[in-house]
């Protein structure tokens, strides 16, 4: 491991922050917004005029922006108008909840005189039996036994048109938004020396109310997202829009044995979620009745339960992906007046095959697009599988495929990166893409004695050093660590299969499913895979993740308003700060310098690990010692 850098012992002079390499340059998103504003001012167009059909060039510009920038660049004005009323802006005094030691509050009240007799001191007491969850009943009394002054009050207001206390609804929403359930809340209260929260049954009642509010907010969010997407397309003769989506499924447990799965559909233009399908193979209320299906008691119970049963899917966990996407496609016209004629998938399930068999849109076909990221992984997966299958079998030159200087893990990673770059850099031409893929194999096996760079792009700006030397008339390029001829012959069929025109033609769009993976992570942050989650928990996690993914952290304000709760100044300010950090973080990580630095760190870690493993030899294996 390289030695650590030594820091200067001299005390440096403090200076004020004066911007850095990221803040000095305007982001691509800000430039696009400024260009739009200037264009609208010069032509005299209003905001309503901007909702007309966008050109293909504008769609490509939107796609090139970071996902967070595309979704949140207009949220500051939209979310404040939709989720904030004028009555909330100025509260006129302190608001919100605080952590306060009750003994400190009691000592403060003791300094006040009784408002009734003007002689005794105010005494604060608590009625522990009358508490409602985290809402405690405090009683302000006079210290004088002769005075009858007594003022009881709860530490929280009630929700509008409900008997529930605001603090209980907020804490259930907050805990589930960070992936904590009832037992986590109990542990938190115990460490904070607080009275225990509500019971499990009450927690579930609050959870049901929060889920209904989150579902309503999510439906509004996807409806708004669909309207934004349709602005990029022209309607067909039947007033239905033909748009493209990216669909993917996720499970609560790995290994295709999960009882719960979620499938999401997202726009390939805006990157916002348009629909989701939540599936469950089990119902906790049906479990006690297993083995009693033939009894009259079960039939009587089932008549009242069948409409509320949580099991909405029967089949293997792997089939959830295809079934969920089929349901999403079948209701697209009714829900959004749109047909999903372009389907970007990862190829892990037979979802597209099922869509074709069911003819979801009649004579209108659904085109299959491949995720470039998943196609890129195929090269690495196949080469690793080939390396494992051959093992220590000697090749034509008498050496095994995985020895040092041959097909190592770092070499496979490099070939995988080159393959993905060949696809992304040639999305304009299928022949150029196919030629670039084959050029990888010829370039990596070339040597100083036998160069093979005919397929490499010519010119002084070529990525191939040999071609740059030819253009500049120099001989500086050297073939470092080429793949031996015997290894190249073994891996050639893999490159031949992955340069197939049918496969590469489905990658001409250059898109990935990173946005789907992002929302999948957000779902399981709110319903962690480490602990069991029932269907209501998964549903709430999905609705909250969908709102947050589409509209940012400010989406929680809409959920609170659906609950009948005024979000408050502190809530709105905190959400605005979270969205600002998300944007700045996205712009920073999307910069060229940040990407270059991440690549260097990844390459260094891989090479360093392989060096240690080669030096130490076998140190760990199943039953190896």
Coordinates of C-alpha atoms in Angstrom, one line a residue:
X1 CA 0.0 0.0 0.0
X2 CA 1.5 3.4 -0.9
X3 CA 2.7 5.5 2.0
X4 CA 0.4 8.2 3.4
X5 CA 0.9 11.8 2.5
X6 CA 2.6 13.9 5.2
X7 CA 0.7 17.0 6.1
X8 CA 2.3 20.4 6.8
X9 CA 2.9 21.3 10.4
X10 CA 2.8 25.0 9.5
X11 CA -0.5 26.6 10.5
X12 CA -2.2 27.8 7.3
X13 CA -4.0 31.0 7.0
X14 CA -7.8 30.6 7.0
X15 CA -9.6 32.0 3.9
X16 CA -13.2 32.3 3.0
X17 CA -14.7 29.9 0.5
X18 CA -14.3 31.3 -3.0
X19 CA -16.0 28.6 -5.2
X20 CA -14.3 25.5 -6.6
X21 CA -14.0 23.8 -9.9
X22 CA -17.7 22.7 -9.7
X23 CA -19.3 25.9 -8.7
X24 CA -17.2 28.0 -11.1
X25 CA -18.8 26.3 -14.0
X26 CA -22.5 26.4 -14.8
X27 CA -24.0 22.9 -14.9
X28 CA -25.6 21.6 -18.1
X29 CA -29.0 21.8 -16.5
X30 CA -28.7 25.5 -15.6
X31 CA -27.6 26.3 -19.2
X32 CA -30.5 24.5 -20.6
X33 CA -32.9 26.4 -18.3
X34 CA -31.3 29.7 -19.2
X35 CA -31.5 29.0 -22.9
X36 CA -35.2 28.2 -22.6
X37 CA -35.9 31.4 -20.7
X38 CA -34.0 33.5 -23.3
X39 CA -35.8 31.8 -26.2
X40 CA -39.2 32.3 -24.6
X41 CA -38.5 36.0 -23.8
X42 CA -37.4 36.8 -27.4
X43 CA -40.3 35.1 -29.0
X44 CA -42.9 36.4 -26.4
X45 CA -44.1 32.9 -25.6
X46 CA -45.8 32.2 -22.3
X47 CA -45.3 29.1 -20.0
X48 CA -48.3 27.5 -21.6
X49 CA -46.6 27.7 -25.0
X50 CA -43.7 25.6 -23.7
X51 CA -46.0 22.6 -23.3
X52 CA -46.1 22.0 -27.1
X53 CA -44.4 19.1 -28.8
X54 CA -40.6 19.0 -28.2
X55 CA -38.2 18.1 -31.0
X56 CA -36.0 15.1 -31.1
X57 CA -32.9 17.3 -30.4
X58 CA -34.6 18.6 -27.3
X59 CA -35.3 15.0 -26.1
X60 CA -31.6 14.1 -26.6
X61 CA -30.6 17.2 -24.6
X62 CA -32.9 16.1 -21.7
X63 CA -31.5 12.6 -21.8
X64 CA -27.9 13.8 -21.4
X65 CA -28.7 15.6 -18.2
X66 CA -28.2 13.8 -14.8
X67 CA -31.4 12.1 -13.7
X68 CA -31.7 14.2 -10.5
X69 CA -31.2 17.4 -12.5
X70 CA -33.9 16.4 -15.0
X71 CA -36.4 15.7 -12.2
X72 CA -35.7 18.4 -9.7
X73 CA -34.8 21.5 -11.8
X74 CA -38.4 22.7 -11.8
X75 CA -39.5 21.4 -8.4
X76 CA -38.7 24.6 -6.5
X77 CA -41.7 26.5 -8.1
X78 CA -44.0 23.5 -8.8
X79 CA -43.9 21.9 -5.4
X80 CA -44.2 25.1 -3.5
X81 CA -47.3 26.0 -5.5
X82 CA -48.9 22.6 -5.2
X83 CA -48.1 21.7 -1.6
X84 CA -47.9 25.0 0.3
X85 CA -50.7 27.4 1.0
X86 CA -50.4 31.1 1.9
X87 CA -51.6 30.4 5.5
X88 CA -48.5 28.2 6.2
X89 CA -45.8 30.8 5.2
X90 CA -46.0 32.9 8.3
X91 CA -46.9 31.0 11.5
X92 CA -46.5 34.1 13.7
X93 CA -44.5 32.3 16.5
X94 CA -42.6 29.1 17.4
X95 CA -43.9 25.9 15.9
X96 CA -43.1 22.3 15.6
X97 CA -41.9 19.7 18.1
X98 CA -38.9 19.7 20.4
X99 CA -37.1 17.2 22.6
X100 CA -37.4 18.7 26.0
X101 CA -36.7 17.2 29.5
X102 CA -39.9 17.4 31.4
X103 CA -38.1 18.2 34.6
X104 CA -36.6 21.3 33.0
X105 CA -40.1 22.4 31.9
X106 CA -41.5 21.8 35.4
X107 CA -38.8 23.9 37.0
X108 CA -39.6 26.8 34.6
X109 CA -43.3 26.6 35.5
X110 CA -42.4 26.8 39.2
X111 CA -41.0 30.3 38.7
X112 CA -44.5 31.5 37.7
X113 CA -47.3 32.5 40.1
X114 CA -50.7 31.0 40.0
X115 CA -52.9 33.0 37.6
X116 CA -56.0 32.4 39.9
X117 CA -54.9 33.1 43.5
X118 CA -51.7 35.1 42.7
X119 CA -50.0 33.5 45.7
X120 CA -49.1 29.9 44.9
X121 CA -46.6 28.6 42.4
X122 CA -47.5 26.8 39.2
X123 CA -46.8 23.0 39.4
X124 CA -46.6 20.7 36.4
X125 CA -47.8 17.2 36.7
X126 CA -48.3 14.4 34.1
X127 CA -51.1 11.8 33.9
X128 CA -49.3 8.7 32.6
X129 CA -52.6 6.7 32.3
X130 CA -54.2 9.2 30.0
X131 CA -51.3 9.4 27.4
X132 CA -52.1 8.6 23.8
X133 CA -49.0 7.3 22.1
X134 CA -46.4 10.0 22.2
X135 CA -49.0 12.7 23.2
X136 CA -48.8 13.1 27.0
X137 CA -51.5 14.7 29.2
X138 CA -49.8 17.4 31.3
X139 CA -51.7 19.2 34.1
X140 CA -50.8 22.6 35.4
X141 CA -51.8 23.1 39.1
X142 CA -51.4 25.6 41.9
X143 CA -49.0 24.6 44.7
X144 CA -51.5 26.0 47.3
X145 CA -54.0 23.4 48.5
X146 CA -56.7 26.0 48.9
X147 CA -56.5 27.1 45.2
X148 CA -58.6 25.1 42.7
X149 CA -56.6 26.2 39.6
X150 CA -56.1 23.3 37.2
X151 CA -55.4 23.4 33.5
X152 CA -54.9 20.0 31.6
X153 CA -53.5 20.0 28.1
X154 CA -52.0 17.5 25.7
X155 CA -48.5 18.0 24.2
X156 CA -49.8 17.7 20.6
X157 CA -52.7 18.9 18.6
X158 CA -55.1 16.6 16.9
X159 CA -55.3 16.1 13.1
X160 CA -58.0 18.0 11.3
X161 CA -61.2 15.9 11.1
X162 CA -59.7 13.1 13.1
X163 CA -59.2 11.9 16.7
X164 CA -55.6 11.0 16.1
X165 CA -52.8 13.2 17.5
X166 CA -50.5 14.9 15.0
X167 CA -47.3 13.7 16.8
X168 CA -48.4 10.0 16.4
X169 CA -49.1 10.4 12.7
X170 CA -45.9 12.3 12.1
X171 CA -43.7 9.8 14.0
X172 CA -45.2 6.8 12.1
X173 CA -44.5 8.5 8.8
X174 CA -41.0 9.5 9.9
X175 CA -40.0 6.1 11.1
X176 CA -41.3 4.3 8.0
X177 CA -39.6 6.9 5.8
X178 CA -36.2 5.9 7.3
X179 CA -36.9 2.2 7.4
X180 CA -37.8 1.8 11.1
X181 CA -40.9 0.0 12.4
X182 CA -42.6 -0.2 15.7
X183 CA -39.9 -2.0 17.6
X184 CA -37.3 0.4 16.3
X185 CA -39.5 3.3 17.7
X186 CA -39.7 1.5 21.1
X187 CA -35.9 1.2 21.3
X188 CA -35.5 4.8 20.4
X189 CA -37.9 5.9 23.1
X190 CA -36.2 3.7 25.7
X191 CA -32.8 5.2 25.0
X192 CA -34.2 8.7 25.0
X193 CA -35.8 8.0 28.5
X194 CA -39.3 8.7 27.0
X195 CA -42.5 7.1 27.8
X196 CA -43.2 4.1 25.4
X197 CA -45.0 4.9 22.2
X198 CA -48.3 3.5 21.0
X199 CA -49.1 -0.2 21.0
X200 CA -48.6 -2.3 17.9
X201 CA -52.3 -2.3 17.0
X202 CA -52.4 1.5 17.2
X203 CA -49.2 1.7 15.2
X204 CA -50.8 -0.4 12.4
X205 CA -53.9 1.9 12.4
X206 CA -51.7 4.9 11.9
X207 CA -49.7 3.1 9.3
X208 CA -52.9 2.4 7.3
X209 CA -53.9 6.1 7.4
X210 CA -50.4 7.1 6.3
X211 CA -50.4 4.5 3.5
X212 CA -53.7 5.8 2.1
X213 CA -52.3 9.4 2.1
X214 CA -49.0 8.3 0.5
X215 CA -50.9 6.4 -2.2
X216 CA -53.0 9.4 -3.0
X217 CA -49.8 11.6 -3.3
X218 CA -48.1 8.9 -5.4
X219 CA -51.0 8.8 -7.8
X220 CA -50.9 12.5 -8.2
X221 CA -47.2 12.4 -8.8
X222 CA -47.3 9.8 -11.5
X223 CA -50.2 11.6 -13.2
X224 CA -48.2 14.8 -13.3
X225 CA -45.1 12.9 -14.6
X226 CA -47.2 11.3 -17.4
X227 CA -48.4 14.8 -18.5
X228 CA -44.7 15.9 -18.6
X229 CA -43.7 12.9 -20.7
X230 CA -46.5 13.4 -23.2
X231 CA -45.3 16.9 -23.9
X232 CA -42.3 15.3 -25.8
X233 CA -44.5 13.2 -28.2
X234 CA -47.3 13.8 -30.7
X235 CA -50.7 12.1 -30.1
X236 CA -51.8 9.4 -32.5
X237 CA -55.1 9.5 -34.4
X238 CA -56.9 8.0 -31.4
X239 CA -55.5 10.7 -29.1
X240 CA -53.2 8.1 -27.4
X241 CA -49.5 8.8 -27.1
X242 CA -46.9 6.2 -28.1
X243 CA -44.0 6.6 -25.6
X244 CA -41.1 4.6 -24.3
X245 CA -40.5 3.3 -20.8
X246 CA -37.9 1.4 -18.8
X247 CA -39.3 -1.5 -16.7
X248 CA -37.7 -3.5 -14.0
X249 CA -38.6 -5.6 -11.0
X250 CA -37.2 -5.9 -7.6
X251 CA -37.7 -8.4 -4.7
X252 CA -37.6 -8.1 -0.9
X253 CA -35.3 -11.1 -0.7
X254 CA -32.6 -12.3 -3.0
X255 CA -32.4 -15.8 -4.5
X256 CA -35.9 -15.7 -6.2
X257 CA -37.6 -16.9 -3.0
X258 CA -39.2 -13.6 -2.0
X259 CA -42.9 -13.4 -1.2
X260 CA -43.0 -9.7 -2.2
X261 CA -42.0 -8.0 -5.4
X262 CA -42.3 -4.5 -6.9
X263 CA -42.2 -3.6 -10.6
X264 CA -41.8 0.0 -11.7
X265 CA -42.2 1.6 -15.1
X266 CA -40.2 4.8 -15.8
X267 CA -40.0 7.2 -18.8
X268 CA -36.9 7.0 -20.9
X269 CA -37.0 10.7 -21.5
X270 CA -37.7 12.4 -18.2
X271 CA -36.6 9.5 -15.9
X272 CA -39.7 9.8 -13.7
X273 CA -41.8 6.9 -12.6
X274 CA -45.1 6.4 -14.4
X275 CA -46.6 3.4 -12.7
X276 CA -45.8 0.5 -10.3
X277 CA -47.2 -2.9 -9.4
X278 CA -46.8 -4.3 -5.9
X279 CA -47.2 -8.1 -5.6
X280 CA -47.5 -10.5 -2.7
X281 CA -47.6 -14.3 -2.5
X282 CA -48.6 -14.5 1.2
X283 CA -51.2 -13.1 3.6
X284 CA -50.5 -13.1 7.3
X285 CA -54.2 -13.4 8.0
X286 CA -54.5 -16.6 5.9
X287 CA -51.6 -18.3 7.6
X288 CA -53.5 -19.6 10.7
X289 CA -56.1 -21.2 8.3
X290 CA -53.7 -23.3 6.4
X291 CA -54.8 -26.9 6.4
X292 CA -58.4 -25.9 7.2
X293 CA -59.6 -24.9 3.7
X294 CA -62.2 -27.7 3.6
X295 CA -63.9 -26.8 6.9
X296 CA -67.1 -24.9 7.1
X297 CA -65.5 -22.4 9.4
X298 CA -63.0 -21.5 6.7
X299 CA -65.7 -20.9 4.2
X300 CA -67.5 -18.5 6.5
X301 CA -64.3 -16.7 7.2
X302 CA -63.2 -16.6 3.6
X303 CA -66.4 -14.9 2.4
X304 CA -65.6 -11.8 4.5
X305 CA -61.8 -12.0 4.0
X306 CA -61.4 -12.6 0.3
X307 CA -61.8 -9.0 -0.7
X308 CA -59.1 -7.9 1.8
X309 CA -56.6 -10.8 1.2
X310 CA -53.1 -9.5 0.9
X311 CA -52.0 -12.3 -1.5
X312 CA -52.5 -10.9 -5.0
X313 CA -50.1 -13.2 -7.0
X314 CA -49.8 -16.9 -7.4
X315 CA -46.7 -18.3 -9.0
X316 CA -42.9 -18.3 -8.6
X317 CA -41.0 -15.2 -7.5
X318 CA -39.2 -15.0 -10.7
X319 CA -42.5 -14.7 -12.6
X320 CA -43.4 -11.5 -10.7
X321 CA -41.4 -9.4 -13.1
X322 CA -43.2 -10.4 -16.2
X323 CA -46.6 -10.5 -14.6
X324 CA -46.2 -7.0 -13.0
X325 CA -45.1 -5.5 -16.3
X326 CA -48.0 -7.1 -18.1
X327 CA -50.4 -5.5 -15.7
X328 CA -48.7 -2.1 -16.1
X329 CA -48.9 -2.3 -19.9
X330 CA -52.6 -3.4 -19.9
X331 CA -53.8 -0.4 -17.9
X332 CA -51.5 2.2 -19.6
X333 CA -54.2 3.5 -22.0
X334 CA -56.8 3.8 -19.3
X335 CA -54.5 5.4 -16.8
X336 CA -52.3 7.7 -18.8
X337 CA -53.8 7.6 -22.4
X338 CA -50.5 6.2 -23.5
X339 CA -49.1 3.1 -25.1
X340 CA -45.6 1.9 -24.1
X341 CA -44.4 1.0 -27.6
X342 CA -40.7 1.0 -26.6
X343 CA -39.7 -1.3 -23.7
X344 CA -36.2 -0.9 -22.2
X345 CA -35.5 -4.1 -20.3
X346 CA -32.5 -6.0 -18.9
X347 CA -33.3 -9.3 -20.6
X348 CA -33.3 -11.1 -17.2
X349 CA -37.0 -12.1 -17.5
X350 CA -39.3 -13.1 -20.4
X351 CA -41.4 -9.9 -19.8
X352 CA -41.1 -8.8 -23.5
X353 CA -42.0 -12.3 -24.7
X354 CA -45.1 -12.3 -22.6
X355 CA -46.1 -8.8 -23.9
X356 CA -45.8 -10.1 -27.4
X357 CA -47.8 -13.2 -26.7
X358 CA -50.6 -11.3 -25.0
X359 CA -50.7 -8.6 -27.8
X360 CA -51.4 -5.9 -25.2
X361 CA -51.9 -3.2 -27.9
X362 CA -53.3 -5.3 -30.6
X363 CA -51.6 -4.6 -33.9
X364 CA -49.3 -2.0 -32.4
X365 CA -46.0 -3.8 -31.6
X366 CA -43.8 -3.3 -28.5
X367 CA -40.2 -2.8 -29.5
X368 CA -37.6 -4.4 -27.2
X369 CA -34.6 -2.2 -26.2
X370 CA -31.6 -3.6 -24.3
X371 CA -30.0 -1.9 -21.3
X372 CA -26.5 -1.0 -22.3
X373 CA -25.2 -1.6 -18.8
X374 CA -26.6 -5.1 -18.6
X375 CA -25.4 -5.9 -22.1
X376 CA -21.9 -4.7 -21.1
X377 CA -22.0 -7.0 -18.1
X378 CA -22.6 -10.0 -20.4
X379 CA -19.0 -9.9 -21.7
X380 CA -17.6 -10.0 -18.2
X381 CA -20.0 -12.7 -17.0
X382 CA -19.2 -14.9 -20.0
X383 CA -15.5 -14.5 -19.8
X384 CA -15.5 -15.3 -16.0
X385 CA -17.7 -18.3 -16.7
X386 CA -15.3 -19.4 -19.4
X387 CA -12.3 -18.9 -17.1
X388 CA -14.0 -21.0 -14.3
X389 CA -15.0 -23.7 -16.7
X390 CA -11.5 -24.2 -18.2
X391 CA -9.8 -23.9 -14.8
X392 CA -6.2 -25.1 -15.1
X393 CA -6.7 -26.9 -18.3
X394 CA -3.7 -26.2 -20.5
X395 CA -4.3 -24.3 -23.7
X396 CA -2.3 -24.5 -27.0
X397 CA 0.7 -22.9 -25.5
X398 CA 0.7 -25.3 -22.5
X399 CA -0.5 -22.7 -19.9
X400 CA -3.8 -22.2 -18.2
X401 CA -6.1 -19.4 -19.1
X402 CA -6.0 -17.6 -15.7
X403 CA -2.3 -17.4 -15.0
X404 CA -0.6 -14.1 -14.3
X405 CA -0.3 -11.9 -17.4
X406 CA -3.2 -13.8 -19.1
X407 CA -7.0 -13.5 -18.6
X408 CA -6.9 -12.1 -15.1
X409 CA -9.9 -10.5 -13.3
X410 CA -8.5 -7.0 -14.0
X411 CA -8.1 -7.8 -17.7
X412 CA -11.7 -9.0 -17.8
X413 CA -12.9 -5.8 -16.2
X414 CA -11.0 -3.8 -18.8
X415 CA -12.4 -5.7 -21.7
X416 CA -15.9 -5.2 -20.2
X417 CA -15.4 -1.5 -20.0
X418 CA -14.0 -1.3 -23.5
X419 CA -17.1 -3.2 -24.8
X420 CA -19.5 -0.8 -23.1
X421 CA -17.6 2.2 -24.4
X422 CA -17.7 0.7 -27.9
X423 CA -21.5 0.6 -27.7
X424 CA -22.0 4.0 -26.2
X425 CA -19.6 5.8 -28.6
X426 CA -21.3 4.4 -31.7
X427 CA -25.0 4.8 -31.1
X428 CA -25.4 6.5 -34.4
X429 CA -24.3 3.6 -36.6
X430 CA -24.8 -0.2 -36.2
X431 CA -21.9 -1.0 -38.5
X432 CA -19.5 1.3 -36.6
X433 CA -20.6 -0.3 -33.4
X434 CA -20.0 -3.8 -34.6
X435 CA -16.6 -2.8 -36.0
X436 CA -15.7 -1.2 -32.7
X437 CA -16.6 -4.3 -30.7
X438 CA -14.4 -6.5 -32.9
X439 CA -11.6 -4.0 -32.8
X440 CA -11.3 -4.6 -29.0
X441 CA -10.3 -8.3 -29.6
X442 CA -7.8 -7.4 -32.4
X443 CA -6.3 -4.5 -30.4
X444 CA -5.8 -6.4 -27.1
X445 CA -4.0 -9.3 -28.7
X446 CA -1.6 -7.2 -30.8
X447 CA 2.1 -7.2 -30.1
X448 CA 5.1 -5.2 -31.2
X449 CA 6.1 -8.0 -33.6
X450 CA 2.6 -8.7 -34.9
X451 CA 0.4 -5.5 -34.7
X452 CA -3.3 -5.9 -35.7
X453 CA -4.9 -2.5 -35.7
X454 CA -6.8 -2.4 -39.0
X455 CA -10.2 -2.1 -37.2
X456 CA -9.0 0.6 -34.8
X457 CA -10.2 4.1 -35.7
X458 CA -7.6 6.1 -37.6
X459 CA -6.5 9.7 -36.9
X460 CA -4.5 11.8 -34.4
X461 CA -7.4 11.7 -31.9
X462 CA -7.9 7.9 -32.0
X463 CA -8.0 6.0 -28.8
X464 CA -5.5 3.6 -30.4
X465 CA -1.9 4.6 -29.8
X466 CA -0.7 2.7 -32.8
X467 CA -3.1 4.6 -35.1
X468 CA -1.9 7.9 -33.5
X469 CA 1.7 7.0 -34.3
X470 CA 0.8 6.4 -37.9
X471 CA -0.9 9.7 -38.2
X472 CA 1.8 11.7 -36.5
X473 CA 4.7 9.7 -38.0
X474 CA 6.1 8.6 -34.6
X475 CA 6.8 5.3 -32.9
X476 CA 6.1 6.0 -29.3
X477 CA 3.4 3.4 -28.7
X478 CA 4.3 0.1 -27.2
X479 CA 2.1 -3.0 -26.7
X480 CA 2.1 -3.5 -23.0
X481 CA 0.6 -6.7 -21.6
X482 CA -1.1 -8.1 -24.7
X483 CA -3.4 -11.1 -24.4
X484 CA -1.5 -14.2 -25.6
X485 CA -2.6 -15.8 -28.9
X486 CA -3.9 -19.0 -27.2
X487 CA -6.1 -17.0 -24.8
X488 CA -7.3 -14.8 -27.6
X489 CA -8.4 -17.8 -29.7
X490 CA -10.4 -19.1 -26.7
X491 CA -12.3 -15.9 -26.0
X492 CA -12.9 -15.1 -29.7
X493 CA -16.4 -16.9 -29.8
X494 CA -17.5 -14.7 -27.0
X495 CA -16.7 -11.5 -28.9
X496 CA -18.3 -12.9 -32.0
X497 CA -21.6 -13.7 -30.2
X498 CA -21.7 -10.3 -28.5
X499 CA -21.1 -8.4 -31.8
X500 CA -24.3 -9.9 -33.2
X501 CA -26.3 -7.3 -35.2
X502 CA -29.6 -8.2 -33.6
X503 CA -28.2 -7.6 -30.1
X504 CA -26.4 -4.4 -31.0
X505 CA -29.3 -2.9 -32.9
X506 CA -31.3 -2.9 -29.6
X507 CA -28.6 -0.8 -28.0
X508 CA -28.6 2.0 -30.5
X509 CA -30.5 4.2 -28.0
X510 CA -27.6 4.1 -25.6
X511 CA -29.8 4.1 -22.5
X512 CA -29.5 2.2 -19.2
X513 CA -31.7 1.1 -16.3
X514 CA -29.8 3.0 -13.7
X515 CA -32.9 5.0 -12.8
X516 CA -34.8 1.8 -12.1
X517 CA -32.0 0.5 -9.9
X518 CA -32.1 3.9 -8.1
X519 CA -35.8 3.7 -7.2
X520 CA -35.4 0.0 -6.2
X521 CA -32.8 1.0 -3.7
X522 CA -35.0 3.8 -2.3
X523 CA -37.9 1.3 -1.8
X524 CA -35.8 -1.1 0.3
X525 CA -34.2 1.7 2.3
X526 CA -37.8 2.2 3.6
X527 CA -38.5 -1.5 4.0
X528 CA -35.1 -3.0 4.8
X529 CA -34.3 -6.5 3.5
X530 CA -32.7 -7.4 6.8
X531 CA -36.0 -7.5 8.7
X532 CA -39.4 -9.0 7.7
X533 CA -41.9 -6.6 6.1
X534 CA -45.5 -7.3 5.5
X535 CA -47.4 -6.1 2.4
X536 CA -48.7 -2.8 4.0
X537 CA -45.1 -1.9 4.8
X538 CA -43.9 -2.7 1.3
X539 CA -46.7 -0.7 -0.2
X540 CA -46.0 2.4 2.0
X541 CA -42.3 2.1 1.2
X542 CA -43.1 2.0 -2.5
X543 CA -45.4 5.0 -2.5
X544 CA -43.0 7.1 -0.4
X545 CA -40.0 6.1 -2.6
X546 CA -42.0 6.9 -5.8
X547 CA -43.0 10.4 -4.6
X548 CA -39.5 11.1 -3.4
X549 CA -38.0 9.8 -6.7
X550 CA -40.3 11.9 -8.9
X551 CA -40.5 15.2 -6.9
X552 CA -37.7 15.1 -4.4
X553 CA -37.8 15.4 -0.6
X554 CA -40.5 18.0 -0.8
X555 CA -42.9 15.2 -1.8
X556 CA -43.3 14.5 2.0
X557 CA -45.1 17.8 2.3
X558 CA -47.8 16.5 0.0
X559 CA -48.2 13.4 2.1
X560 CA -48.5 15.4 5.2
X561 CA -51.2 17.6 3.6
X562 CA -53.1 14.5 2.5
X563 CA -53.1 13.5 6.2
X564 CA -54.6 16.8 7.2
X565 CA -51.4 18.0 8.8
X566 CA -49.8 21.4 8.2
X567 CA -46.2 20.6 7.3
X568 CA -44.6 23.6 9.0
X569 CA -41.7 25.9 8.3
X570 CA -39.0 23.7 9.6
X571 CA -40.3 20.7 7.5
X572 CA -40.3 22.8 4.3
X573 CA -36.9 24.3 4.9
X574 CA -35.3 20.9 5.6
X575 CA -36.8 19.4 2.5
X576 CA -35.5 22.3 0.4
X577 CA -32.0 21.8 1.8
X578 CA -32.2 18.0 1.0
X579 CA -33.2 18.7 -2.6
X580 CA -30.4 21.3 -2.9
X581 CA -27.8 18.9 -1.6
X582 CA -29.1 16.2 -4.0
X583 CA -28.7 18.5 -7.0
X584 CA -25.3 19.7 -6.0
X585 CA -24.2 16.1 -5.3
X586 CA -25.5 14.9 -8.6
X587 CA -23.7 17.7 -10.5
X588 CA -20.5 17.1 -8.7
X589 CA -20.5 13.3 -9.3
X590 CA -21.4 13.9 -12.9
X591 CA -18.4 16.0 -13.6
X592 CA -15.5 14.8 -15.7
X593 CA -12.9 15.1 -12.9
X594 CA -15.1 13.2 -10.4
X595 CA -15.6 10.4 -13.0
X596 CA -11.9 10.2 -13.7
X597 CA -11.1 10.0 -10.1
X598 CA -13.6 7.2 -9.4
X599 CA -12.1 5.2 -12.3
X600 CA -8.6 5.6 -10.9
X601 CA -9.7 4.4 -7.5
X602 CA -11.5 1.4 -8.9
X603 CA -8.6 0.4 -11.1
X604 CA -6.1 0.8 -8.2
X605 CA -8.2 -1.2 -5.8
X606 CA -8.5 -4.1 -8.3
X607 CA -4.9 -4.2 -9.1
X608 CA -3.8 -3.9 -5.5
X609 CA -6.1 -6.8 -4.4
X610 CA -4.8 -9.0 -7.1
X611 CA -1.2 -8.3 -6.2
X612 CA -1.9 -9.2 -2.5
X613 CA -3.7 -12.4 -3.5
X614 CA -0.8 -13.5 -5.8
X615 CA 1.7 -12.8 -3.0
X616 CA -0.2 -14.5 -0.2
X617 CA -1.5 -17.4 -2.2
X618 CA -4.8 -19.3 -1.3
X619 CA -5.9 -18.0 2.1
X620 CA -9.7 -18.8 2.2
X621 CA -12.0 -21.2 0.5
X622 CA -15.0 -23.5 1.3
X623 CA -13.5 -26.6 2.9
X624 CA -10.1 -25.8 1.4
X625 CA -8.2 -26.1 4.6

